[in-house]
Amino acid sequence: MPLLSGRSGKVPRDAVHHPLFARYYARVSVTAERRMGMAGVRERLLGGLSGRVIEIGAGNGLNFAHYPGTVSEVVAIEPERRLRQLAVEAALRAEVPVDVAPGAAEALPVKSEGFDAAVVSLVLCSVRDAPRALGELRRVLRPGGEVRFFEHGRGGGQVMTFSQRALDRTVWPLLNGGCHLAREPVRALRDAGFELGPYRQVLMPEEGPTLPTSYCVLGTAWRPISS
């Protein structure tokens, strides 16, 4: 099925342009896969999915190798050109069909209610308009469709949360592709009208120093059947 623009309208092919961060992220994410246990997190994130899946902010495509054979198709949206090129290469190695496409989370270039499930993995921290992006996620999911999420956000005591907010107001987004440290992904999903399923806090890395990026949450949500 060809990709079509959603009701929010078309977006430029390069809605996000962070070439230096993209190079850095591509290296660091591969290291995290091997040394920080991210491969296991991806297995838990994606296990049991089936049908048509949309992945928002696919990055360099490290999730693709972990989709189970019950998934009939993955449509992977990635706005940053270099990361998208890497995702295309990863898609060629995947065991399930993966279609990588440009687009922004706030204006997904796909039809409404076209997907059985959606995946957001370390992306809500960097979208420009989280409520709008989550509204788009609801639009493209069928009623009862499932969301799998793994996100980092606010956590720790007062000193850590103060540090996260201070970094968000100053250098962190500029140096890290628009990433914010103090967002609250679970609250954002709830506020967007999703029904929260089971979720749990995860520290990354599980062993070693606790960083402003360490406070993660892994879980499931659904688009309500009645909406």
XYZ file of N, CA and C in Angstrom:
681
model
N 0.850 -1.194 0.000
C 0.000 0.000 0.000
C 0.883 1.240 0.000
N 0.711 2.168 -0.956
C 1.555 3.357 -0.982
C 1.279 4.257 0.201
N 2.297 5.003 0.569
C 2.150 5.945 1.667
C 1.437 7.185 1.171
N 0.448 7.633 1.928
C -0.326 8.814 1.569
C -0.274 9.812 2.699
N -0.406 11.072 2.357
C -0.368 12.091 3.396
C -1.620 12.007 4.252
N -1.460 12.214 5.565
C -2.584 12.194 6.485
C -3.320 13.507 6.477
N -4.291 13.617 7.329
C -5.145 14.809 7.321
C -4.386 16.038 7.780
N -3.212 15.846 8.421
C -2.449 16.999 8.889
C -1.647 17.654 7.771
N -1.613 17.041 6.583
C -0.913 17.655 5.473
C 0.482 17.108 5.282
N 1.050 17.451 4.144
C 2.375 16.956 3.798
C 3.449 17.719 4.565
N 4.598 17.077 4.711
C 5.742 17.716 5.365
C 6.931 17.611 4.432
N 7.946 18.466 4.596
C 9.131 18.366 3.751
C 9.816 17.021 3.931
N 10.566 16.623 2.908
C 11.252 15.331 2.969
C 12.259 15.294 4.115
N 12.835 16.427 4.447
C 13.789 16.485 5.553
C 13.220 17.394 6.634
N 12.197 16.896 7.328
C 11.550 17.686 8.371
C 12.484 17.929 9.539
N 13.476 17.051 9.716
C 14.476 17.183 10.778
C 15.845 17.068 10.136
N 16.760 17.945 10.519
C 18.102 17.913 9.926
C 19.135 18.115 11.030
N 19.691 17.001 11.508
C 20.720 17.036 12.553
C 21.876 16.122 12.139
N 22.639 16.488 11.115
C 23.641 15.562 10.576
C 24.727 15.165 11.566
N 25.192 16.099 12.389
C 26.246 15.754 13.354
C 25.708 14.820 14.426
N 24.519 15.153 14.945
C 23.928 14.275 15.945
C 23.625 12.903 15.350
N 23.177 12.856 14.104
C 22.863 11.572 13.472
C 24.087 10.668 13.428
N 25.242 11.225 13.094
C 26.476 10.426 13.070
C 26.813 9.915 14.473
N 26.690 10.798 15.448
C 26.982 10.409 16.836
C 26.003 9.337 17.306
N 24.718 9.544 17.049
C 23.710 8.601 17.512
C 23.898 7.231 16.871
N 24.245 7.213 15.594
C 24.427 5.937 14.906
C 25.523 5.105 15.565
N 26.576 5.756 16.024
C 27.663 5.025 16.695
C 27.267 4.614 18.108
N 26.718 5.549 18.869
C 26.392 5.282 20.266
C 25.303 4.224 20.394
N 24.313 4.246 19.518
C 23.212 3.287 19.618
C 23.691 1.863 19.378
N 24.636 1.687 18.479
C 25.178 0.350 18.225
C 25.956 -0.131 19.442
N 26.708 0.767 20.068
C 27.436 0.406 21.284
C 26.468 0.036 22.402
N 25.399 0.794 22.542
C 24.396 0.500 23.580
C 23.742 -0.856 23.347
N 23.584 -1.228 22.089
C 22.993 -2.519 21.759
C 23.812 -3.661 22.367
N 25.120 -3.515 22.293
C 26.005 -4.584 22.762
C 26.315 -4.479 24.243
N 26.517 -3.270 24.752
C 27.089 -3.114 26.090
C 26.089 -2.686 27.164
N 24.945 -2.154 26.762
C 23.999 -1.640 27.746
C 22.709 -2.448 27.815
N 22.641 -3.531 27.093
C 21.459 -4.371 27.158
C 20.297 -3.916 26.308
N 20.540 -3.017 25.342
C 19.439 -2.512 24.536
C 18.824 -3.591 23.648
N 19.622 -4.575 23.231
C 19.067 -5.645 22.404
C 17.964 -6.378 23.160
N 18.184 -6.642 24.441
C 17.163 -7.295 25.256
C 15.936 -6.431 25.447
N 16.130 -5.120 25.598
C 15.003 -4.194 25.718
C 14.165 -4.228 24.446
N 14.822 -4.231 23.297
C 14.093 -4.268 22.029
C 13.285 -5.558 21.893
N 13.842 -6.662 22.351
C 13.108 -7.926 22.307
C 11.830 -7.836 23.145
N 11.938 -7.249 24.337
C 10.760 -7.113 25.197
C 9.780 -6.099 24.630
N 10.298 -5.064 24.025
C 9.446 -4.021 23.452
C 8.571 -4.568 22.328
N 9.129 -5.415 21.493
C 8.468 -5.814 20.254
C 7.866 -7.209 20.288
N 8.184 -7.986 21.306
C 7.710 -9.360 21.369
C 6.190 -9.447 21.366
N 5.654 -10.355 20.558
C 4.204 -10.579 20.521
C 3.429 -9.680 19.586
N 4.074 -8.734 18.921
C 3.367 -7.876 17.970
C 2.924 -8.684 16.756
N 1.857 -8.220 16.108
C 1.383 -8.880 14.903
C 0.672 -7.870 14.020
N 0.471 -8.242 12.761
C -0.235 -7.386 11.822
C 0.624 -6.279 11.265
N -0.022 -5.177 10.893
C 0.664 -4.016 10.322
C 1.085 -3.083 11.432
N 2.362 -2.693 11.417
C 2.946 -1.882 12.488
C 3.542 -0.616 11.893
N 3.327 0.513 12.550
C 4.022 1.742 12.202
C 5.007 2.064 13.311
N 6.237 2.353 12.936
C 7.265 2.753 13.897
C 7.602 4.214 13.659
N 7.477 5.009 14.691
C 7.704 6.456 14.590
C 9.118 6.772 15.064
N 9.881 7.483 14.235
C 11.245 7.813 14.605
C 12.124 6.580 14.661
N 12.236 5.901 13.535
C 12.932 4.607 13.490
C 14.436 4.727 13.642
N 14.986 5.948 13.551
C 16.427 6.103 13.700
C 17.187 5.307 12.658
N 18.220 4.593 13.108
C 19.025 3.802 12.180
C 18.535 2.365 12.047
N 17.318 2.095 12.499
C 16.682 0.820 12.208
C 17.073 -0.351 13.077
N 17.577 -0.089 14.278
C 18.018 -1.199 15.122
C 16.861 -2.057 15.620
N 15.650 -1.530 15.625
C 14.509 -2.358 16.026
C 14.169 -3.429 15.001
N 14.511 -3.212 13.749
C 13.984 -4.055 12.676
C 14.321 -5.533 12.872
N 15.499 -5.814 13.377
C 15.927 -7.204 13.541
C 15.157 -7.925 14.637
N 14.396 -7.196 15.434
C 13.723 -7.792 16.595
C 12.217 -7.969 16.397
N 11.682 -7.572 15.240
C 10.257 -7.783 15.007
C 9.975 -9.265 14.806
N 8.944 -9.786 15.449
C 8.618 -11.213 15.286
C 7.990 -11.489 13.923
N 8.028 -12.746 13.517
C 7.501 -13.130 12.220
C 6.009 -12.950 12.082
N 5.292 -12.726 13.174
C 3.852 -12.481 13.129
C 3.509 -11.088 12.607
N 4.504 -10.226 12.470
C 4.292 -8.888 11.907
C 4.283 -8.998 10.384
N 3.219 -8.521 9.757
C 3.100 -8.641 8.301
C 3.826 -7.532 7.560
N 3.947 -6.354 8.184
C 4.625 -5.220 7.550
C 4.945 -4.181 8.607
N 6.098 -3.549 8.452
C 6.470 -2.400 9.277
C 6.624 -1.198 8.361
N 5.921 -0.128 8.658
C 6.147 1.161 8.005
C 6.929 2.012 9.005
N 8.160 2.331 8.659
C 9.076 3.018 9.569
C 9.268 4.458 9.110
N 8.869 5.396 9.945
C 8.975 6.818 9.620
C 10.212 7.388 10.292
N 11.090 8.001 9.502
C 12.298 8.627 10.051
C 12.556 9.942 9.314
N 12.548 11.078 10.032
C 12.687 12.375 9.371
C 14.124 12.787 9.040
N 15.118 12.222 9.727
C 16.498 12.674 9.537
C 17.166 11.867 8.418
N 17.717 12.570 7.433
C 18.162 11.910 6.204
C 19.221 10.849 6.431
N 20.260 11.133 7.186
C 21.334 10.148 7.364
C 20.816 8.921 8.122
N 20.066 9.143 9.184
C 19.513 8.010 9.920
C 18.560 7.208 9.037
N 17.820 7.900 8.191
C 16.898 7.201 7.292
C 17.667 6.309 6.311
N 18.793 6.783 5.822
C 19.607 5.963 4.928
C 20.085 4.698 5.632
N 20.506 4.842 6.884
C 20.928 3.676 7.653
C 19.761 2.734 7.915
N 18.577 3.309 8.148
C 17.389 2.481 8.365
C 17.033 1.686 7.113
N 17.192 2.282 5.948
C 16.935 1.560 4.701
C 17.861 0.356 4.589
N 19.131 0.545 4.937
C 20.078 -0.574 4.903
C 19.678 -1.663 5.892
N 19.237 -1.259 7.085
C 18.791 -2.239 8.075
C 17.534 -2.969 7.612
N 16.657 -2.271 6.905
C 15.424 -2.886 6.409
C 15.720 -4.016 5.435
N 16.780 -3.871 4.648
C 17.145 -4.912 3.690
C 17.582 -6.198 4.384
N 18.041 -6.069 5.627
C 18.486 -7.245 6.379
C 17.388 -7.835 7.264
N 16.269 -7.151 7.378
C 15.215 -7.574 8.294
C 14.501 -8.817 7.771
N 13.949 -9.587 8.687
C 13.231 -10.808 8.323
C 11.741 -10.568 8.095
N 11.281 -9.358 8.362
C 9.898 -8.984 8.048
C 9.939 -7.820 7.060
N 8.903 -7.621 6.266
C 8.893 -6.509 5.316
C 8.904 -5.159 6.038
N 9.852 -4.304 5.687
C 9.975 -2.978 6.293
C 10.042 -1.938 5.179
N 9.166 -0.948 5.246
C 9.149 0.169 4.313
C 9.553 1.412 5.079
N 10.714 1.988 4.735
C 11.224 3.185 5.410
C 10.802 4.408 4.612
N 10.253 5.402 5.306
C 9.738 6.590 4.616
C 10.077 7.846 5.401
N 10.244 8.987 4.710
C 10.412 10.260 5.404
C 9.091 10.729 5.978
N 9.181 11.608 6.959
C 7.972 12.159 7.549
C 8.218 12.598 8.970
N 7.340 13.433 9.484
C 7.438 13.928 10.853
C 6.331 13.328 11.697
N 6.610 13.133 12.976
C 5.633 12.529 13.879
C 4.367 13.368 13.971
N 4.503 14.672 13.796
C 3.351 15.562 13.912
C 2.461 15.568 12.665
N 2.892 14.928 11.583
C 2.103 14.884 10.342
C 2.461 13.598 9.606
N 1.984 12.484 10.102
C 2.373 11.190 9.554
C 1.797 11.003 8.147
N 2.620 10.583 7.185
C 2.193 10.493 5.785
C 1.487 9.178 5.464
N 0.511 8.795 6.284
C -0.208 7.531 6.113
C -1.691 7.758 6.382
N -2.506 6.792 5.923
C -3.954 6.889 6.098
C -4.358 6.665 7.551
N -5.523 7.160 7.885
C -6.083 6.966 9.225
C -6.488 5.513 9.430
N -6.313 5.048 10.661
C -6.753 3.729 11.113
C -6.211 2.605 10.240
N -4.949 2.772 9.776
C -4.370 1.784 8.883
C -3.449 0.782 9.547
N -3.283 0.864 10.885
C -2.289 0.029 11.542
C -2.864 -0.672 12.767
N -2.371 -1.888 12.977
C -2.761 -2.670 14.141
C -1.975 -2.286 15.385
N -0.763 -1.764 15.192
C 0.097 -1.425 16.332
C 1.054 -0.317 15.929
N 1.572 0.363 16.931
C 2.559 1.425 16.730
C 3.676 1.260 17.735
N 4.869 1.671 17.331
C 6.051 1.587 18.187
C 6.684 2.966 18.273
N 6.932 3.428 19.504
C 7.713 4.642 19.732
C 8.847 4.279 20.679
N 10.047 4.500 20.232
C 11.230 4.076 20.984
C 12.247 5.203 21.000
N 12.386 5.856 22.150
C 13.324 6.969 22.324
C 13.068 8.067 21.293
N 11.782 8.420 21.143
C 11.427 9.444 20.161
C 10.592 10.566 20.760
N 9.763 10.288 21.781
C 8.912 11.337 22.347
C 9.727 12.440 23.018
N 10.965 12.136 23.359
C 11.832 13.145 23.965
C 12.208 14.240 22.979
N 12.154 13.936 21.678
C 12.695 14.878 20.702
C 11.672 15.445 19.725
N 10.433 14.960 19.745
C 9.448 15.539 18.825
C 9.179 16.988 19.220
N 8.880 17.808 18.233
C 8.687 19.235 18.499
C 7.382 19.511 19.237
N 6.357 18.718 18.949
C 5.033 18.931 19.542
C 4.492 17.571 19.955
N 4.753 17.176 21.189
C 4.379 15.837 21.645
C 2.867 15.597 21.599
N 2.011 16.517 22.072
C 0.570 16.267 21.975
C 0.098 16.057 20.540
N 0.605 16.856 19.615
C 0.204 16.692 18.220
C 0.709 15.352 17.678
N 1.942 14.978 18.006
C 2.490 13.712 17.536
C 1.664 12.541 18.052
N 1.272 12.590 19.313
C 0.470 11.504 19.870
C -0.947 11.516 19.307
N -1.448 12.698 18.959
C -2.729 12.761 18.272
C -2.666 12.080 16.909
N -1.557 12.269 16.203
C -1.349 11.580 14.940
C -1.245 10.067 15.135
N -0.608 9.669 16.208
C -0.500 8.240 16.500
C -1.880 7.625 16.696
N -2.732 8.312 17.417
C -4.113 7.829 17.595
C -4.839 7.763 16.259
N -4.613 8.745 15.414
C -5.303 8.785 14.125
C -4.977 7.566 13.269
N -3.712 7.167 13.222
C -3.306 6.115 12.286
C -3.548 4.712 12.832
N -3.801 4.586 14.133
C -4.108 3.283 14.724
C -5.594 2.961 14.567
N -5.883 1.698 14.298
C -7.284 1.283 14.320
C -7.786 1.340 15.766
N -9.087 1.468 15.992
C -9.622 1.404 17.355
C -9.202 0.092 18.029
N -8.685 0.192 19.228
C -8.148 -0.971 19.926
C -6.708 -1.274 19.581
N -6.107 -0.488 18.669
C -4.721 -0.715 18.279
C -3.764 -0.481 19.428
N -2.660 -1.185 19.401
C -1.706 -1.226 20.508
C -0.521 -0.301 20.264
N -0.028 0.321 21.321
C 1.203 1.120 21.290
C 2.228 0.444 22.179
N 3.396 0.210 21.653
C 4.530 -0.245 22.458
C 5.494 0.934 22.592
N 5.922 1.226 23.810
C 6.796 2.382 23.994
C 7.973 2.054 24.903
N 9.106 2.630 24.546
C 10.293 2.642 25.396
C 10.861 4.039 25.294
N 10.746 4.803 26.379
C 11.125 6.213 26.362
C 11.890 6.576 27.630
N 12.728 7.597 27.519
C 13.363 8.119 28.728
C 12.701 9.445 29.093
N 12.858 9.836 30.356
C 12.232 11.070 30.791
C 12.626 11.445 32.200
N 11.776 12.249 32.813
C 12.078 12.790 34.137
C 12.172 11.665 35.162
N 13.123 11.788 36.068
C 13.275 10.764 37.097
C 14.330 11.153 38.113
N 14.440 10.337 39.173
C 15.400 10.622 40.224
C 14.836 11.592 41.246
N 15.697 12.051 42.129
C 15.291 12.989 43.170
C 15.276 14.419 42.689
N 15.182 15.334 43.649
C 15.053 16.750 43.308
C 16.279 17.278 42.576
N 17.451 16.833 42.980
C 18.669 17.325 42.332
C 18.717 16.879 40.877
N 18.374 15.616 40.634
C 18.411 15.114 39.260
C 17.374 15.801 38.395
N 16.139 15.943 38.885
C 15.106 16.580 38.065
C 15.428 18.058 37.818
N 16.035 18.719 38.806
C 16.475 20.098 38.593
C 17.531 20.147 37.490
N 18.469 19.201 37.519
C 19.520 19.147 36.498
C 18.929 18.876 35.119
N 17.967 17.958 35.040
C 17.346 17.659 33.753
C 16.667 18.899 33.175
N 15.926 19.606 34.013
C 15.226 20.794 33.530
C 16.203 21.890 33.121
N 17.275 22.045 33.888
C 18.276 23.055 33.548
C 18.942 22.731 32.212
N 19.255 21.472 31.993
C 19.856 21.073 30.719
C 18.881 21.275 29.561
N 17.596 21.000 29.805
C 16.591 21.201 28.757
C 16.490 22.665 28.352
N 16.701 23.566 29.298
C 16.578 24.998 29.000
C 17.826 25.567 28.342
N 18.898 24.800 28.320
C 20.164 25.351 27.829
C 20.725 24.533 26.663
N 21.739 23.713 26.909
C 22.507 23.142 25.807
C 22.019 21.784 25.316
N 21.284 21.048 26.160
C 21.014 19.650 25.802
C 20.268 19.482 24.469
N 19.140 20.163 24.250
C 18.447 19.974 22.963
C 19.305 20.372 21.766
N 20.111 21.408 21.910
C 20.946 21.851 20.798
C 21.992 20.812 20.423
N 22.536 20.124 21.412
C 23.609 19.166 21.171
C 23.106 17.764 20.852
N 21.817 17.509 21.110
C 21.324 16.132 21.022
C 20.062 16.004 20.168
N 20.056 16.685 19.073
C 18.994 16.492 18.102
C 17.611 16.852 18.589
N 17.485 17.843 19.474
C 16.191 18.260 19.985
C 15.688 17.449 21.160
N 16.514 16.550 21.682
C 16.117 15.714 22.823
C 15.888 16.557 24.071
N 14.872 16.159 24.853
C 14.591 16.773 26.154
C 14.633 15.699 27.230
N 15.161 16.046 28.374
C 15.391 15.075 29.444
C 14.236 14.958 30.424
N 13.445 16.000 30.564
C 12.473 16.047 31.659
C 11.029 15.841 31.202
N 10.829 15.336 30.008
C 9.459 15.036 29.588
C 8.944 13.795 30.324
N 7.622 13.642 30.325
C 6.986 12.534 31.042
C 6.145 11.719 30.060
N 6.734 10.690 29.472
C 6.041 9.971 28.395
C 4.756 9.289 28.823
N 4.698 8.722 30.012
C 3.482 8.042 30.446
C 2.340 9.052 30.591
N 2.617 10.177 31.210
C 1.591 11.214 31.344
C 1.157 11.721 29.979
N 2.117 11.883 29.062
C 1.782 12.380 27.729
C 0.851 11.418 26.999
N 1.103 10.118 27.116
C 0.226 9.134 26.486
C -1.171 9.166 27.097
N -1.222 9.264 28.408
C -2.525 9.319 29.085
C -3.285 10.583 28.677
N -2.585 11.722 28.655
C -3.229 12.981 28.291
C -3.729 12.967 26.843
N -3.078 12.167 25.987
C -3.481 12.082 24.585
C -4.653 11.134 24.381
N -5.143 10.523 25.463
C -6.320 9.689 25.361
C -6.070 8.214 25.194
N -4.817 7.779 25.357
C -4.530 6.352 25.278
C -4.850 5.681 26.609
N -5.235 4.430 26.527
C -5.424 3.615 27.724
C -4.099 2.938 28.058
N -3.605 3.197 29.256
C -2.317 2.655 29.658
C -2.458 1.205 30.084
N -1.586 0.370 29.567
C -1.476 -1.005 30.008
C -0.325 -1.136 30.984
N 0.229 -2.335 31.116
C 1.356 -2.505 32.029
C 2.596 -1.764 31.539
N 3.293 -1.142 32.460
C 4.569 -0.501 32.136
C 5.457 -0.561 33.370
N 6.760 -0.455 33.142
C 7.686 -0.496 34.268
C 8.871 0.417 34.016
N 9.431 0.887 35.109
C 10.603 1.736 35.044
C 11.840 0.891 34.758
N 12.717 1.425 33.948
C 13.956 0.744 33.581
C 15.092 1.749 33.692
N 16.176 1.370 34.341
C 17.367 2.211 34.381
C 18.322 1.766 33.274
N 18.821 2.731 32.511
C 19.791 2.441 31.460
C 20.993 3.358 31.630
N 22.190 2.803 31.825
C 22.456 1.372 31.930
C 21.973 0.812 33.267
N 21.705 -0.495 33.278
C 21.234 -1.116 34.503
C 22.309 -1.125 35.568
N 23.544 -1.203 35.152
C 24.679 -1.140 36.054
C 25.596 -0.018 35.604
N 26.171 0.685 36.565
C 27.040 1.797 36.218
C 26.460 3.106 36.687
N 26.985 4.213 36.214
C 26.538 5.526 36.699
C 25.118 5.844 36.262
N 24.384 6.542 37.133
C 23.045 7.015 36.792
C 23.170 8.381 36.129
N 22.676 8.489 34.919
C 22.813 9.681 34.104
C 21.457 10.385 33.960
N 21.434 11.634 33.500
C 20.143 12.290 33.260
C 19.262 11.562 32.254
N 19.869 10.734 31.411
C 19.117 9.966 30.419
C 18.738 8.570 30.909
N 19.054 8.224 32.141
C 18.923 6.842 32.605
C 17.498 6.413 32.929
N 16.595 7.359 33.155
C 15.263 7.030 33.688
C 14.305 6.731 32.537
N 14.111 5.447 32.284
C 13.325 5.003 31.130
C 12.073 4.268 31.594
N 11.138 4.148 30.668
C 9.910 3.411 30.949
C 9.596 2.552 29.725
N 9.216 1.308 29.983
C 8.911 0.331 28.939
C 7.490 -0.163 29.161
N 6.644 -0.051 28.161
C 5.267 -0.459 28.409
C 4.390 -0.512 27.184
N 3.089 -0.609 27.452
C 2.064 -0.824 26.437
C 0.889 0.119 26.696
N 0.290 0.590 25.620
C -0.937 1.384 25.706
C -1.816 1.004 24.527
N -3.072 1.474 24.562
C -4.015 1.172 23.479
C -4.798 2.403 23.101
N -5.171 2.468 21.821
C -6.190 3.436 21.419
C -7.534 2.858 21.845
N -8.325 3.612 22.597
C -9.627 3.083 23.038
C -10.500 2.645 21.861
N -11.227 1.574 22.020
C -12.083 1.071 20.956
C -13.189 2.061 20.625
N -13.626 2.819 21.605
C -14.763 3.716 21.414
C -14.377 5.046 20.798
N -13.090 5.273 20.521
C -12.695 6.586 19.982
C -12.208 6.483 18.548
